[in-house]
GROMACS .gro file of C-alpha atoms in nm:
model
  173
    1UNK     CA    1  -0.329  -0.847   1.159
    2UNK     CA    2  -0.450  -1.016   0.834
    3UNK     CA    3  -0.745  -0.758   0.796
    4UNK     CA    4  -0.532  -0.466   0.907
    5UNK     CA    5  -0.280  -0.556   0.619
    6UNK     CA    6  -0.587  -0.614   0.347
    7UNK     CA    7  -0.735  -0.285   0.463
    8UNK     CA    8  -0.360  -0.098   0.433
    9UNK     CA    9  -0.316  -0.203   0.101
   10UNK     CA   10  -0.639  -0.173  -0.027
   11UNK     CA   11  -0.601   0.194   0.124
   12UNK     CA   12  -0.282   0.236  -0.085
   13UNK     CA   13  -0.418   0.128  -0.399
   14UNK     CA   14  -0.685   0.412  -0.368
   15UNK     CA   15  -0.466   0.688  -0.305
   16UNK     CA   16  -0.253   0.557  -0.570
   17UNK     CA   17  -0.574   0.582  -0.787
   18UNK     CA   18  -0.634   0.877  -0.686
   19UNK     CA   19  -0.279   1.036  -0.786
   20UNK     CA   20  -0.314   0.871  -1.122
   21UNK     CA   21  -0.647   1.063  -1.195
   22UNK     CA   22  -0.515   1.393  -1.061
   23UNK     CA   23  -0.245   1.338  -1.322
   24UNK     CA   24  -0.477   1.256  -1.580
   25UNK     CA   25  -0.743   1.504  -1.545
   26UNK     CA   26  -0.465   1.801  -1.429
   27UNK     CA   27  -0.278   1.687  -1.784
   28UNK     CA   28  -0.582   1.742  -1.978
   29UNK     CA   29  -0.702   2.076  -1.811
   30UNK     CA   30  -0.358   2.182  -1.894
   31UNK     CA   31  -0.417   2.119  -2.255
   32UNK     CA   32  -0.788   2.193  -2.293
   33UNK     CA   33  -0.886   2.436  -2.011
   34UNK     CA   34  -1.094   2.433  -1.751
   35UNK     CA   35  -1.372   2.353  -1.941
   36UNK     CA   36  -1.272   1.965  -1.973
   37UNK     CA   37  -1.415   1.950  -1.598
   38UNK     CA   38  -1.755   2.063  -1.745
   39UNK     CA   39  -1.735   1.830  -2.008
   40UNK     CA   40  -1.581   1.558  -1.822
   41UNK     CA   41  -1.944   1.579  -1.559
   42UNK     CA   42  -2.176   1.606  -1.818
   43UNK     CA   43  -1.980   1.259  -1.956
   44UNK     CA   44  -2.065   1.080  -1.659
   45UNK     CA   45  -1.705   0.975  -1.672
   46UNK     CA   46  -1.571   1.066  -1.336
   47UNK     CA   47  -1.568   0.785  -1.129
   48UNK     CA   48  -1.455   1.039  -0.780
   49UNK     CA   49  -1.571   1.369  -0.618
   50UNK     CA   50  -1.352   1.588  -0.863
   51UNK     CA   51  -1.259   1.972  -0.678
   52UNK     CA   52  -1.143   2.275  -0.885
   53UNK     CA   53  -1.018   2.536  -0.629
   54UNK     CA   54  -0.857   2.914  -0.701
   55UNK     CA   55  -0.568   3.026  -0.518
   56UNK     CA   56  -0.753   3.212  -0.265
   57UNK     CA   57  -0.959   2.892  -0.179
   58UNK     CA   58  -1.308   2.957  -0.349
   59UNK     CA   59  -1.445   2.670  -0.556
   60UNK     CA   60  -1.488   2.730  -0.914
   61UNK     CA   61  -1.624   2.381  -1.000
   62UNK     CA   62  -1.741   2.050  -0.767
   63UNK     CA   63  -1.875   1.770  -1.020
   64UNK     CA   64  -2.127   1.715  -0.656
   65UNK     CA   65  -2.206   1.998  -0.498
   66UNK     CA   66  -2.298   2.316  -0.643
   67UNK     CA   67  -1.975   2.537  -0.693
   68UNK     CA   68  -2.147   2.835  -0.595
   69UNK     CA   69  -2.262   2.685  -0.217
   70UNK     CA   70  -1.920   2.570  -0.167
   71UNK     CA   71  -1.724   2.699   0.169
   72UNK     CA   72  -1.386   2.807   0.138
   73UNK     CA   73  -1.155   2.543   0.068
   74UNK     CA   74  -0.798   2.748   0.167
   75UNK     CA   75  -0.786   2.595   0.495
   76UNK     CA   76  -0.849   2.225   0.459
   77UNK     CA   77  -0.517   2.027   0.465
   78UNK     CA   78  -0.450   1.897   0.125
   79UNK     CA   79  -0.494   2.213  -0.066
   80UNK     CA   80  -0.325   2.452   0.129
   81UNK     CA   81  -0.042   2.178   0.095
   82UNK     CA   82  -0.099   2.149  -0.272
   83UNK     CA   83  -0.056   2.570  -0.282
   84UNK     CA   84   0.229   2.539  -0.104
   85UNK     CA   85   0.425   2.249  -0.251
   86UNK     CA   86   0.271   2.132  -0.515
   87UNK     CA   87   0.082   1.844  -0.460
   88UNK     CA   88  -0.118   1.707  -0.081
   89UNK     CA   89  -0.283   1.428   0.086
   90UNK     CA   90  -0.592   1.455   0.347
   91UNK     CA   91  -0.772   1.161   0.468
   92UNK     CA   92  -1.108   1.246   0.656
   93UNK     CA   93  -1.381   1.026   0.846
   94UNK     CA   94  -1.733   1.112   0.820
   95UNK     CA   95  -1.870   1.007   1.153
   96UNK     CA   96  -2.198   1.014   1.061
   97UNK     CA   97  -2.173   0.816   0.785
   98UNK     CA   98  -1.881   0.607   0.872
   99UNK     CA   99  -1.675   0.629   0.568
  100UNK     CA  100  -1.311   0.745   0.524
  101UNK     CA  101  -1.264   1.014   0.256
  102UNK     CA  102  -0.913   1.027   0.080
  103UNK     CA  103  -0.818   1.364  -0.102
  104UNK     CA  104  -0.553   1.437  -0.338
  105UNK     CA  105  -0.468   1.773  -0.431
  106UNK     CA  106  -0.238   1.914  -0.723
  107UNK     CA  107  -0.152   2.252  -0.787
  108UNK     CA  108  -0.195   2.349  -1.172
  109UNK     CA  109   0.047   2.611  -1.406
  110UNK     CA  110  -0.180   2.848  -1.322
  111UNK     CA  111  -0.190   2.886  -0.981
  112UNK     CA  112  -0.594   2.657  -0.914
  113UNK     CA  113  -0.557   2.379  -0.726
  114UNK     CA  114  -0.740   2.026  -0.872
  115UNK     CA  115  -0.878   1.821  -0.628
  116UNK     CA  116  -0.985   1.453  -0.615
  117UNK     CA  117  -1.131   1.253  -0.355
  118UNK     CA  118  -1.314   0.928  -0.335
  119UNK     CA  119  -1.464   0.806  -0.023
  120UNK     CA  120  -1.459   0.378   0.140
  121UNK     CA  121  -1.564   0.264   0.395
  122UNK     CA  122  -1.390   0.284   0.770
  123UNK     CA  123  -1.122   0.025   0.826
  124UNK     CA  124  -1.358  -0.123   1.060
  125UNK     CA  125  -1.640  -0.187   0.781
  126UNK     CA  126  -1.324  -0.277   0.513
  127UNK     CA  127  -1.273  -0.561   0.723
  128UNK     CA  128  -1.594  -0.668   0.848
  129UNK     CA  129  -1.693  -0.758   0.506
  130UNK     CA  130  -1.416  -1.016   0.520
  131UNK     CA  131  -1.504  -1.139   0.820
  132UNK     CA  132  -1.709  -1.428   0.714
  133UNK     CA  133  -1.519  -1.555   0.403
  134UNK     CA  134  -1.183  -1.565   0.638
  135UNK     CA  135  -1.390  -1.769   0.914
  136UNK     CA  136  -1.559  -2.035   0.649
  137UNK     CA  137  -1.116  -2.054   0.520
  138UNK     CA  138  -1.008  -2.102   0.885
  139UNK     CA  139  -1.270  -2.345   0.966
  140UNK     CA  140  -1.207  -2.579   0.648
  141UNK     CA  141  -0.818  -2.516   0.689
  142UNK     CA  142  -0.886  -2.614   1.052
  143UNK     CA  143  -1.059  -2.954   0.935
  144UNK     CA  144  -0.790  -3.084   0.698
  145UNK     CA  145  -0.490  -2.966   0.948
  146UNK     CA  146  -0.706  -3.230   1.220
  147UNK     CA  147  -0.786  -3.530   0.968
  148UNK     CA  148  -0.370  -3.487   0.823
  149UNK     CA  149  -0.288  -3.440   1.214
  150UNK     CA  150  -0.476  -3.765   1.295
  151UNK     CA  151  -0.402  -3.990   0.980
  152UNK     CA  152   0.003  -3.935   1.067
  153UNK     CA  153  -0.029  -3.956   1.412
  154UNK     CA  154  -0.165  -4.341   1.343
  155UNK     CA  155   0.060  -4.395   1.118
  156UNK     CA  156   0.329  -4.343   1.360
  157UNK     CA  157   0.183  -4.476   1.673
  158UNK     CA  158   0.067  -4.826   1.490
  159UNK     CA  159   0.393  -4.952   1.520
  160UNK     CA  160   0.464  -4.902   1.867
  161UNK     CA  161   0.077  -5.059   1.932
  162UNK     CA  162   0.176  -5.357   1.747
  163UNK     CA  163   0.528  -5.436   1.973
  164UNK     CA  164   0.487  -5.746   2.173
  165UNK     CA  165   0.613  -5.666   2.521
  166UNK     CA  166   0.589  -6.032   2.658
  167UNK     CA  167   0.822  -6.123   2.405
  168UNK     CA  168   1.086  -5.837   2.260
  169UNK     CA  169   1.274  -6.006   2.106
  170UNK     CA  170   0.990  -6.126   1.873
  171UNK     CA  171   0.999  -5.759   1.730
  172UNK     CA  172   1.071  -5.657   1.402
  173UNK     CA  173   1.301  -5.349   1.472
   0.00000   0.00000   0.00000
């Protein structure tokens, strides 16, 4: 339950990311054109897969894969969504490579669609990484809990050990 939790919210923080740099980077093609995208790749800024897509679904700029190469894009989830309401979500896993891709797609003034994506791991290999640092926590946590457990558990039983049953009234109560 503990990794499934981790792996939820760190899930949540990278769509969230991923909204924030649709805003950003739709914000500034808004202002600057289309041509920020180019600008933006040559950089080396962009941290994500970043998608420019026309209305009709072909791919006018992919900062990885030639634009040109591209298959239509009408069809997958988040931009049809975006075309249609302004803004949608996709998340894909690669079998092959077992990673989870997360899109987010926003539909610009002018009718393109901007597309971000960044790709993690699976939720299984999110949480296998954690594996061993939550084993070495349970382990010492384990330890102390026993040598607490024990050291009160003396403490409590010493003064029933040191009654003296031949002679109770003797006893300090």
């Amino acid at each position: 339950l503990i990794f499934w939790v981790m792996y939820g919210r760190l899930f949540d923080n990278v769509r969230q990311s991923l909204k924030d740099s649709a805003g950003y980077i739709s914000g500034a093609m808004e202002r600057y054109g289309p041509e920020y995208l180019e600008e933006m790749a040559a950089s080396g800024s962009a941290s994500g897969r970043i998608t420019h897509i026309a209305a009709d679904g072909t791919v006018i700029f992919d900062n990885y894969a030639s634009a040109a190469s591209a298959e239509n894009h009408l069809n997958r989830p988040e931009v049809s969504a975006a075309l249609a309401h302004g803004e949608g979500e996709a998340v894909r896993l690669s079998d092959t490579l077992d990673k989870q891709t997360a899109y987010y797609a926003r539909r610009l003034s002018n009718g393109t669609v901007l597309r971000v994506s960044s790709t993690t791991d699976s939720a299984l290999a999110s949480v296998m990484g954690y594996v061993p640092h939550i084993v070495l926590i349970v382990a010492v946590i384990s330890i102390l809990a026993a040598a607490l457990a024990g050291r009160q558990t003396k403490r409590i039983i010493r003064p029933l050990l040191e009654l003296d049953l031949e002679n109770p009234s003797a006893n300090e109560t």
